[in-house]
mmCIF file of C-alpha atoms in Angstrom:
data_model
loop_
_atom_site.group_PDB
_atom_site.id
_atom_site.type_symbol
_atom_site.label_atom_id
_atom_site.label_comp_id
_atom_site.label_asym_id
_atom_site.label_seq_id
_atom_site.Cartn_x
_atom_site.Cartn_y
_atom_site.Cartn_z
ATOM 1 C CA UNK K 1 86.253 -38.389 93.305
ATOM 2 C CA UNK K 2 83.678 -41.474 93.817
ATOM 3 C CA UNK K 3 85.758 -42.677 96.778
ATOM 4 C CA UNK K 4 85.403 -39.372 98.742
ATOM 5 C CA UNK K 5 82.343 -37.521 97.346
ATOM 6 C CA UNK K 6 78.844 -39.050 97.749
ATOM 7 C CA UNK K 7 76.782 -39.668 94.582
ATOM 8 C CA UNK K 8 73.810 -41.855 93.382
ATOM 9 C CA UNK K 9 74.376 -45.025 90.902
ATOM 10 C CA UNK K 10 71.596 -45.945 88.769
ATOM 11 C CA UNK K 11 70.503 -49.874 89.037
ATOM 12 C CA UNK K 12 69.095 -50.712 85.540
ATOM 13 C CA UNK K 13 67.990 -54.267 86.771
ATOM 14 C CA UNK K 14 65.881 -52.849 89.119
ATOM 15 C CA UNK K 15 65.052 -49.263 88.080
ATOM 16 C CA UNK K 16 66.010 -47.769 91.229
ATOM 17 C CA UNK K 17 69.161 -45.801 92.577
ATOM 18 C CA UNK K 18 71.500 -46.264 95.457
ATOM 19 C CA UNK K 19 73.327 -43.391 97.315
ATOM 20 C CA UNK K 20 77.154 -43.995 97.511
ATOM 21 C CA UNK K 21 78.844 -42.140 100.627
ATOM 22 C CA UNK K 22 81.928 -43.876 100.919
ATOM 23 C CA UNK K 23 83.239 -41.276 103.632
ATOM 24 C CA UNK K 24 81.104 -42.589 106.168
ATOM 25 C CA UNK K 25 82.979 -45.944 106.589
ATOM 26 C CA UNK K 26 85.380 -43.607 108.538
ATOM 27 C CA UNK K 27 82.864 -43.118 111.258
ATOM 28 C CA UNK K 28 83.285 -44.817 114.654
ATOM 29 C CA UNK K 29 80.973 -47.637 115.525
ATOM 30 C CA UNK K 30 79.275 -48.036 118.947
ATOM 31 C CA UNK K 31 76.481 -50.043 117.594
ATOM 32 C CA UNK K 32 75.350 -53.491 117.743
ATOM 33 C CA UNK K 33 78.167 -56.267 117.613
ATOM 34 C CA UNK K 34 77.371 -59.445 116.066
ATOM 35 C CA UNK K 35 78.466 -62.814 117.444
ATOM 36 C CA UNK K 36 80.890 -64.843 115.244
ATOM 37 C CA UNK K 37 79.506 -68.251 113.737
ATOM 38 C CA UNK K 38 80.384 -71.134 115.816
ATOM 39 C CA UNK K 39 83.546 -73.301 114.876
ATOM 40 C CA UNK K 40 82.419 -76.424 116.873
ATOM 41 C CA UNK K 41 79.612 -77.579 114.576
ATOM 42 C CA UNK K 42 79.534 -81.195 115.068
ATOM 43 C CA UNK K 43 79.955 -83.190 111.873
ATOM 44 C CA UNK K 44 76.551 -85.504 112.678
ATOM 45 C CA UNK K 45 74.242 -84.827 115.226
ATOM 46 C CA UNK K 46 71.027 -86.865 115.718
ATOM 47 C CA UNK K 47 69.046 -83.846 116.697
ATOM 48 C CA UNK K 48 69.934 -82.128 113.694
ATOM 49 C CA UNK K 49 66.881 -82.753 111.234
ATOM 50 C CA UNK K 50 68.912 -82.278 108.119
ATOM 51 C CA UNK K 51 71.644 -84.883 109.075
ATOM 52 C CA UNK K 52 71.338 -88.317 107.516
ATOM 53 C CA UNK K 53 69.274 -90.804 109.554
ATOM 54 C CA UNK K 54 67.971 -87.825 111.723
ATOM 55 C CA UNK K 55 64.186 -87.556 112.397
ATOM 56 C CA UNK K 56 62.435 -84.458 111.080
ATOM 57 C CA UNK K 57 59.786 -82.498 112.879
ATOM 58 C CA UNK K 58 57.095 -84.398 110.982
ATOM 59 C CA UNK K 59 58.513 -87.826 112.356
ATOM 60 C CA UNK K 60 59.987 -88.660 108.851
ATOM 61 C CA UNK K 61 63.584 -90.052 108.833
ATOM 62 C CA UNK K 62 66.111 -88.948 106.644
ATOM 63 C CA UNK K 63 67.806 -91.552 104.625
ATOM 64 C CA UNK K 64 71.599 -92.339 104.978
ATOM 65 C CA UNK K 65 72.252 -90.011 102.007
ATOM 66 C CA UNK K 66 75.956 -89.555 100.961
ATOM 67 C CA UNK K 67 75.659 -86.472 98.414
ATOM 68 C CA UNK K 68 72.920 -84.214 97.678
ATOM 69 C CA UNK K 69 69.507 -84.876 99.295
ATOM 70 C CA UNK K 70 66.215 -83.111 98.190
ATOM 71 C CA UNK K 71 62.818 -83.218 100.605
ATOM 72 C CA UNK K 72 59.756 -81.292 100.793
ATOM 73 C CA UNK K 73 59.789 -78.425 103.281
ATOM 74 C CA UNK K 74 57.870 -79.567 106.418
ATOM 75 C CA UNK K 75 57.085 -76.075 106.878
ATOM 76 C CA UNK K 76 56.180 -74.537 103.580
ATOM 77 C CA UNK K 77 55.380 -71.119 102.335
ATOM 78 C CA UNK K 78 53.745 -72.141 99.373
ATOM 79 C CA UNK K 79 51.353 -75.335 99.119
ATOM 80 C CA UNK K 80 49.875 -76.545 95.814
ATOM 81 C CA UNK K 81 46.358 -76.791 96.907
ATOM 82 C CA UNK K 82 45.687 -73.326 98.644
ATOM 83 C CA UNK K 83 42.045 -71.869 97.851
ATOM 84 C CA UNK K 84 41.267 -68.903 95.646
ATOM 85 C CA UNK K 85 41.097 -65.960 97.916
ATOM 86 C CA UNK K 86 37.201 -64.389 97.810
ATOM 87 C CA UNK K 87 36.542 -61.323 95.432
ATOM 88 C CA UNK K 88 37.768 -57.882 96.486
ATOM 89 C CA UNK K 89 34.923 -55.404 97.374
ATOM 90 C CA UNK K 90 37.458 -52.420 96.923
ATOM 91 C CA UNK K 91 40.620 -51.810 94.662
ATOM 92 C CA UNK K 92 42.653 -51.087 97.625
ATOM 93 C CA UNK K 93 42.036 -54.477 99.036
ATOM 94 C CA UNK K 94 42.888 -56.839 96.499
ATOM 95 C CA UNK K 95 44.171 -60.531 96.984
ATOM 96 C CA UNK K 96 45.126 -63.109 94.521
ATOM 97 C CA UNK K 97 45.864 -66.794 94.481
ATOM 98 C CA UNK K 98 49.367 -68.081 95.522
ATOM 99 C CA UNK K 99 49.961 -71.599 95.230
ATOM 100 C CA UNK K 100 53.583 -73.643 94.745
ATOM 101 C CA UNK K 101 55.783 -76.091 96.382
ATOM 102 C CA UNK K 102 58.688 -75.509 98.588
ATOM 103 C CA UNK K 103 61.848 -78.154 98.940
ATOM 104 C CA UNK K 104 65.003 -78.202 101.161
ATOM 105 C CA UNK K 105 67.956 -79.332 99.222
ATOM 106 C CA UNK K 106 71.156 -80.500 101.621
ATOM 107 C CA UNK K 107 74.771 -80.105 99.882
ATOM 108 C CA UNK K 108 76.394 -82.561 101.711
ATOM 109 C CA UNK K 109 75.842 -85.277 104.589
ATOM 110 C CA UNK K 110 78.287 -83.451 107.034
ATOM 111 C CA UNK K 111 77.088 -80.533 109.011
ATOM 112 C CA UNK K 112 80.631 -78.873 109.437
ATOM 113 C CA UNK K 113 81.148 -78.332 105.829
ATOM 114 C CA UNK K 114 80.071 -75.280 103.769
ATOM 115 C CA UNK K 115 80.210 -74.881 100.108
ATOM 116 C CA UNK K 116 83.817 -73.302 99.838
ATOM 117 C CA UNK K 117 85.163 -76.388 101.966
ATOM 118 C CA UNK K 118 83.570 -78.986 99.590
ATOM 119 C CA UNK K 119 85.385 -80.578 96.602
ATOM 120 C CA UNK K 120 84.902 -79.146 93.084
ATOM 121 C CA UNK K 121 82.929 -82.512 92.345
ATOM 122 C CA UNK K 122 80.782 -82.070 95.271
ATOM 123 C CA UNK K 123 79.748 -78.530 94.251
ATOM 124 C CA UNK K 124 79.026 -79.605 90.705
ATOM 125 C CA UNK K 125 76.716 -82.148 92.093
ATOM 126 C CA UNK K 126 75.029 -79.285 93.916
ATOM 127 C CA UNK K 127 74.886 -77.364 90.452
ATOM 128 C CA UNK K 128 73.338 -80.559 88.838
ATOM 129 C CA UNK K 129 70.847 -81.102 91.704
ATOM 130 C CA UNK K 130 69.886 -77.353 91.151
ATOM 131 C CA UNK K 131 69.334 -77.497 87.389
ATOM 132 C CA UNK K 132 67.460 -80.712 87.817
ATOM 133 C CA UNK K 133 65.080 -79.199 90.317
ATOM 134 C CA UNK K 134 64.582 -76.058 88.085
ATOM 135 C CA UNK K 135 63.850 -78.331 85.285
ATOM 136 C CA UNK K 136 61.333 -80.483 87.176
ATOM 137 C CA UNK K 137 59.461 -77.736 88.889
ATOM 138 C CA UNK K 138 59.769 -75.044 85.887
ATOM 139 C CA UNK K 139 57.827 -77.748 83.841
ATOM 140 C CA UNK K 140 54.738 -76.335 85.583
ATOM 141 C CA UNK K 141 55.372 -73.335 87.696
ATOM 142 C CA UNK K 142 56.197 -69.945 86.119
ATOM 143 C CA UNK K 143 59.059 -69.272 88.809
ATOM 144 C CA UNK K 144 61.509 -71.603 90.497
ATOM 145 C CA UNK K 145 63.759 -69.874 93.156
ATOM 146 C CA UNK K 146 66.798 -71.399 94.277
ATOM 147 C CA UNK K 147 68.162 -69.684 97.367
ATOM 148 C CA UNK K 148 70.725 -70.005 100.181
ATOM 149 C CA UNK K 149 70.585 -68.260 103.386
ATOM 150 C CA UNK K 150 74.290 -69.076 105.002
ATOM 151 C CA UNK K 151 74.703 -68.228 108.565
ATOM 152 C CA UNK K 152 72.459 -67.303 111.643
ATOM 153 C CA UNK K 153 72.705 -63.483 110.731
ATOM 154 C CA UNK K 154 71.000 -64.365 107.598
ATOM 155 C CA UNK K 155 68.051 -66.125 109.235
ATOM 156 C CA UNK K 156 69.304 -69.630 108.637
ATOM 157 C CA UNK K 157 67.766 -71.888 111.465
ATOM 158 C CA UNK K 158 70.099 -74.686 111.004
ATOM 159 C CA UNK K 159 73.992 -75.355 110.787
ATOM 160 C CA UNK K 160 74.151 -77.667 107.987
ATOM 161 C CA UNK K 161 74.998 -76.945 103.896
ATOM 162 C CA UNK K 162 71.579 -76.539 102.573
ATOM 163 C CA UNK K 163 69.564 -74.231 100.478
ATOM 164 C CA UNK K 164 65.695 -74.020 99.426
ATOM 165 C CA UNK K 165 63.961 -74.114 96.312
ATOM 166 C CA UNK K 166 60.530 -72.430 96.387
ATOM 167 C CA UNK K 167 58.291 -72.908 92.945
ATOM 168 C CA UNK K 168 55.137 -70.302 92.742
ATOM 169 C CA UNK K 169 52.374 -70.000 90.533
ATOM 170 C CA UNK K 170 53.271 -66.461 89.996
ATOM 171 C CA UNK K 171 55.937 -64.281 89.424
ATOM 172 C CA UNK K 172 57.326 -62.859 92.628
ATOM 173 C CA UNK K 173 58.064 -59.116 92.835
ATOM 174 C CA UNK K 174 61.857 -59.138 91.953
ATOM 175 C CA UNK K 175 61.179 -61.490 88.974
ATOM 176 C CA UNK K 176 58.529 -59.541 87.602
ATOM 177 C CA UNK K 177 60.784 -56.273 87.840
ATOM 178 C CA UNK K 178 63.866 -57.847 86.256
ATOM 179 C CA UNK K 179 61.638 -59.294 83.524
ATOM 180 C CA UNK K 180 60.548 -55.955 82.800
ATOM 181 C CA UNK K 181 63.827 -54.014 82.898
ATOM 182 C CA UNK K 182 65.478 -56.580 80.689
ATOM 183 C CA UNK K 183 62.717 -56.741 78.055
ATOM 184 C CA UNK K 184 63.034 -52.956 77.733
ATOM 185 C CA UNK K 185 66.876 -52.969 77.616
ATOM 186 C CA UNK K 186 66.755 -55.465 74.689
ATOM 187 C CA UNK K 187 63.923 -53.588 72.844
ATOM 188 C CA UNK K 188 66.237 -50.378 73.356
ATOM 189 C CA UNK K 189 69.526 -51.603 72.779
ATOM 190 C CA UNK K 190 69.451 -54.912 70.811
ATOM 191 C CA UNK K 191 71.357 -56.693 73.079
ATOM 192 C CA UNK K 192 70.442 -58.468 76.542
ATOM 193 C CA UNK K 193 70.955 -56.082 79.369
ATOM 194 C CA UNK K 194 73.554 -58.630 81.630
ATOM 195 C CA UNK K 195 75.295 -59.990 78.571
ATOM 196 C CA UNK K 196 76.294 -56.263 77.359
ATOM 197 C CA UNK K 197 76.874 -55.697 81.340
ATOM 198 C CA UNK K 198 79.311 -58.516 81.529
ATOM 199 C CA UNK K 199 81.145 -57.730 78.290
ATOM 200 C CA UNK K 200 81.650 -53.858 79.652
ATOM 201 C CA UNK K 201 82.690 -55.245 83.091
ATOM 202 C CA UNK K 202 85.219 -57.853 81.490
ATOM 203 C CA UNK K 203 86.712 -54.761 79.758
ATOM 204 C CA UNK K 204 87.018 -52.201 82.988
ATOM 205 C CA UNK K 205 88.142 -54.950 85.228
ATOM 206 C CA UNK K 206 87.707 -52.408 87.985
ATOM 207 C CA UNK K 207 84.917 -54.263 89.882
ATOM 208 C CA UNK K 208 85.745 -57.656 88.783
ATOM 209 C CA UNK K 209 86.561 -60.122 91.674
ATOM 210 C CA UNK K 210 87.353 -63.609 89.919
ATOM 211 C CA UNK K 211 86.970 -64.647 86.260
ATOM 212 C CA UNK K 212 87.331 -67.917 84.057
ATOM 213 C CA UNK K 213 86.506 -68.690 80.468
ATOM 214 C CA UNK K 214 82.882 -69.031 81.139
ATOM 215 C CA UNK K 215 81.910 -66.783 84.266
ATOM 216 C CA UNK K 216 82.784 -63.615 85.812
ATOM 217 C CA UNK K 217 81.796 -62.199 89.455
ATOM 218 C CA UNK K 218 81.537 -58.518 89.773
ATOM 219 C CA UNK K 219 80.687 -56.387 92.683
ATOM 220 C CA UNK K 220 78.242 -54.677 90.551
ATOM 221 C CA UNK K 221 78.206 -50.833 89.816
ATOM 222 C CA UNK K 222 75.125 -50.214 91.546
ATOM 223 C CA UNK K 223 75.564 -52.636 94.719
ATOM 224 C CA UNK K 224 73.659 -51.931 97.651
ATOM 225 C CA UNK K 225 75.405 -54.554 100.288
ATOM 226 C CA UNK K 226 79.067 -53.686 101.030
ATOM 227 C CA UNK K 227 80.432 -56.975 99.577
ATOM 228 C CA UNK K 228 77.439 -57.805 97.215
ATOM 229 C CA UNK K 229 78.537 -59.740 94.114
ATOM 230 C CA UNK K 230 76.805 -60.675 90.916
ATOM 231 C CA UNK K 231 77.544 -63.992 89.151
ATOM 232 C CA UNK K 232 77.508 -64.043 85.308
ATOM 233 C CA UNK K 233 78.028 -66.328 82.336
ATOM 234 C CA UNK K 234 79.916 -64.779 79.552
ATOM 235 C CA UNK K 235 77.696 -66.424 76.737
ATOM 236 C CA UNK K 236 73.730 -65.815 76.325
ATOM 237 C CA UNK K 237 72.253 -68.622 78.584
ATOM 238 C CA UNK K 238 68.692 -68.022 79.838
ATOM 239 C CA UNK K 239 68.147 -70.670 82.446
ATOM 240 C CA UNK K 240 70.421 -72.787 84.906
ATOM 241 C CA UNK K 241 69.481 -76.044 83.143
ATOM 242 C CA UNK K 242 70.721 -74.850 79.973
ATOM 243 C CA UNK K 243 74.351 -74.842 80.981
ATOM 244 C CA UNK K 244 76.319 -77.536 79.010
ATOM 245 C CA UNK K 245 79.057 -79.743 81.114
ATOM 246 C CA UNK K 246 81.912 -77.670 80.784
ATOM 247 C CA UNK K 247 79.987 -74.360 81.928
ATOM 248 C CA UNK K 248 78.784 -76.460 85.123
ATOM 249 C CA UNK K 249 82.475 -77.757 85.887
ATOM 250 C CA UNK K 250 83.615 -73.988 85.463
ATOM 251 C CA UNK K 251 80.651 -72.568 87.628
ATOM 252 C CA UNK K 252 81.631 -75.181 90.418
ATOM 253 C CA UNK K 253 85.347 -73.671 90.104
ATOM 254 C CA UNK K 254 84.216 -69.938 90.362
ATOM 255 C CA UNK K 255 81.831 -70.437 92.936
ATOM 256 C CA UNK K 256 84.605 -72.083 95.033
ATOM 257 C CA UNK K 257 86.786 -69.357 94.374
ATOM 258 C CA UNK K 258 84.499 -66.570 95.346
ATOM 259 C CA UNK K 259 83.175 -68.104 98.443
ATOM 260 C CA UNK K 260 86.825 -68.752 99.685
ATOM 261 C CA UNK K 261 87.375 -65.056 99.084
ATOM 262 C CA UNK K 262 84.233 -64.166 101.271
ATOM 263 C CA UNK K 263 85.501 -66.291 104.131
ATOM 264 C CA UNK K 264 88.917 -64.968 103.952
ATOM 265 C CA UNK K 265 87.773 -61.487 104.077
ATOM 266 C CA UNK K 266 87.143 -61.531 107.899
ATOM 267 C CA UNK K 267 88.264 -65.338 108.407
ATOM 268 C CA UNK K 268 85.021 -66.374 109.308
ATOM 269 C CA UNK K 269 82.445 -68.431 107.790
ATOM 270 C CA UNK K 270 80.986 -65.708 105.655
ATOM 271 C CA UNK K 271 77.231 -65.349 105.911
ATOM 272 C CA UNK K 272 75.039 -64.221 102.897
ATOM 273 C CA UNK K 273 71.923 -64.684 100.938
ATOM 274 C CA UNK K 274 72.123 -65.784 97.337
ATOM 275 C CA UNK K 275 70.018 -66.792 94.609
ATOM 276 C CA UNK K 276 69.683 -67.868 91.096
ATOM 277 C CA UNK K 277 67.568 -65.602 88.641
ATOM 278 C CA UNK K 278 66.967 -67.203 85.317
ATOM 279 C CA UNK K 279 64.006 -66.657 82.534
ATOM 280 C CA UNK K 280 60.453 -67.562 84.047
ATOM 281 C CA UNK K 281 59.286 -71.085 83.321
ATOM 282 C CA UNK K 282 56.224 -72.769 83.075
ATOM 283 C CA UNK K 283 53.796 -71.004 80.533
ATOM 284 C CA UNK K 284 56.609 -69.129 79.540
ATOM 285 C CA UNK K 285 58.680 -71.937 78.083
ATOM 286 C CA UNK K 286 56.471 -71.455 74.944
ATOM 287 C CA UNK K 287 57.741 -67.634 74.984
ATOM 288 C CA UNK K 288 60.644 -65.676 73.610
ATOM 289 C CA UNK K 289 62.588 -65.171 76.841
ATOM 290 C CA UNK K 290 65.751 -63.974 74.927
ATOM 291 C CA UNK K 291 65.735 -60.733 77.067
ATOM 292 C CA UNK K 292 66.687 -62.830 79.969
ATOM 293 C CA UNK K 293 70.210 -63.337 81.353
ATOM 294 C CA UNK K 294 70.968 -66.276 83.805
ATOM 295 C CA UNK K 295 72.499 -64.790 86.944
ATOM 296 C CA UNK K 296 73.205 -65.353 90.415
ATOM 297 C CA UNK K 297 72.969 -62.483 93.397
ATOM 298 C CA UNK K 298 75.287 -62.775 96.447
ATOM 299 C CA UNK K 299 74.085 -60.442 99.097
ATOM 300 C CA UNK K 300 76.169 -60.521 102.392
ATOM 301 C CA UNK K 301 75.705 -58.171 105.269
ATOM 302 C CA UNK K 302 79.127 -57.917 106.676
ATOM 303 C CA UNK K 303 80.587 -54.316 106.585
ATOM 304 C CA UNK K 304 83.765 -53.665 108.663
ATOM 305 C CA UNK K 305 84.439 -57.041 110.355
ATOM 306 C CA UNK K 306 82.864 -60.391 111.248
ATOM 307 C CA UNK K 307 80.911 -58.418 113.990
ATOM 308 C CA UNK K 308 79.673 -55.606 112.444
ATOM 309 C CA UNK K 309 77.153 -55.475 109.903
ATOM 310 C CA UNK K 310 75.409 -53.224 107.410
ATOM 311 C CA UNK K 311 71.883 -52.565 108.458
ATOM 312 C CA UNK K 312 69.023 -51.545 106.035
ATOM 313 C CA UNK K 313 67.079 -49.304 108.068
ATOM 314 C CA UNK K 314 65.907 -45.455 108.491
ATOM 315 C CA UNK K 315 67.073 -43.705 105.044
ATOM 316 C CA UNK K 316 66.938 -47.260 103.355
ATOM 317 C CA UNK K 317 63.665 -48.255 104.524
ATOM 318 C CA UNK K 318 62.057 -44.885 104.060
ATOM 319 C CA UNK K 319 63.878 -43.328 100.915
ATOM 320 C CA UNK K 320 66.551 -45.419 99.005
ATOM 321 C CA UNK K 321 69.506 -47.841 99.575
ATOM 322 C CA UNK K 322 72.689 -46.262 100.741
ATOM 323 C CA UNK K 323 76.319 -47.904 101.204
ATOM 324 C CA UNK K 324 79.503 -46.901 102.861
ATOM 325 C CA UNK K 325 82.202 -47.823 100.646
ATOM 326 C CA UNK K 326 82.364 -48.112 96.556
ATOM 327 C CA UNK K 327 81.989 -50.984 94.825
ATOM 328 C CA UNK K 328 85.291 -50.563 93.439
ATOM 329 C CA UNK K 329 86.937 -50.339 96.915
ATOM 330 C CA UNK K 330 84.939 -53.739 97.880
ATOM 331 C CA UNK K 331 86.036 -55.382 94.624
ATOM 332 C CA UNK K 332 89.563 -54.860 94.912
ATOM 333 C CA UNK K 333 89.444 -55.883 98.591
ATOM 334 C CA UNK K 334 88.144 -59.060 97.396
ATOM 335 C CA UNK K 335 89.967 -59.432 94.367
ATOM 336 C CA UNK K 336 93.336 -59.298 96.434
ATOM 337 C CA UNK K 337 92.234 -62.095 98.757
ATOM 338 C CA UNK K 338 93.839 -65.337 98.793
ATOM 339 C CA UNK K 339 92.382 -68.224 97.201
ATOM 340 C CA UNK K 340 93.326 -70.985 99.436
ATOM 341 C CA UNK K 341 90.837 -71.261 102.391
ATOM 342 C CA UNK K 342 92.352 -69.544 105.739
ATOM 343 C CA UNK K 343 91.053 -72.870 107.461
ATOM 344 C CA UNK K 344 93.454 -74.785 105.241
ATOM 345 C CA UNK K 345 96.659 -72.780 104.762
ATOM 346 C CA UNK K 346 98.437 -74.941 107.373
ATOM 347 C CA UNK K 347 97.634 -78.216 105.648
#
């Protein structure tokens, strides 16, 4: 029985395995306890470099923006004019060129808001800005990675609703791996992997968290993190910028529903890292990328409460991923949560 007996599950998207040991969730915990995120974040702080009108580290002053705001990262991991590395004198010591641009996108001018507390129109504006950036940067760069680190636990250095967008001159490891596995699946089965997977999960429903006419969110069968989810479109679509108007509206709705459930799970602003994966761009725009299916990954670290997180250490780092409750248990718990945010139940 999956909820009681350990077993391994295959992840076809990464071509690896995860060990499921659901009985371990019963073990006592005497390890590290995290501090819950602060509830007293000021709406506007002149010392917060992401706020409207604030001065950033490079001396630039932000405009008095009222919606989304995009600007170049002041400390970019990728720059467009990086030099070529020298030739290697041995195959074990190879280097390659890495160029690109890094941008920051603020979702909203208020620091005390997060996506689940924003209106549907405000979330839709974020989606439109994502799609615009993906198309703009993707015109020349092979990969555009949109990602959000929410919460200090996930390395977010600033309490303001924002994400980052990194465009690179190369396909990063995860993108390259997903490209290979999806290409192989289409060749073997004649249908895009994640389109077939979405259809299966929509029928089975045991790992379904939320759904609407255009989208569904599941705890994937191969989930590694305790409350990891996968956001999938129902139709075949390769890139974020390919979504039509109705799909963007329904995406705003399902994102809000999912993120409210996340916050309601432990009644805390739920930390996570999330990101969009779509078909490569740049030179790949001229190629057939029909094996790709657009999707978003959500990787939250919390396990038992707002203060107990899942650590990826030891066996996970040296052998393979391991989780302490089944994806079905996680999905059932998320699915049963209310869709009114805990901060707004008294309104």
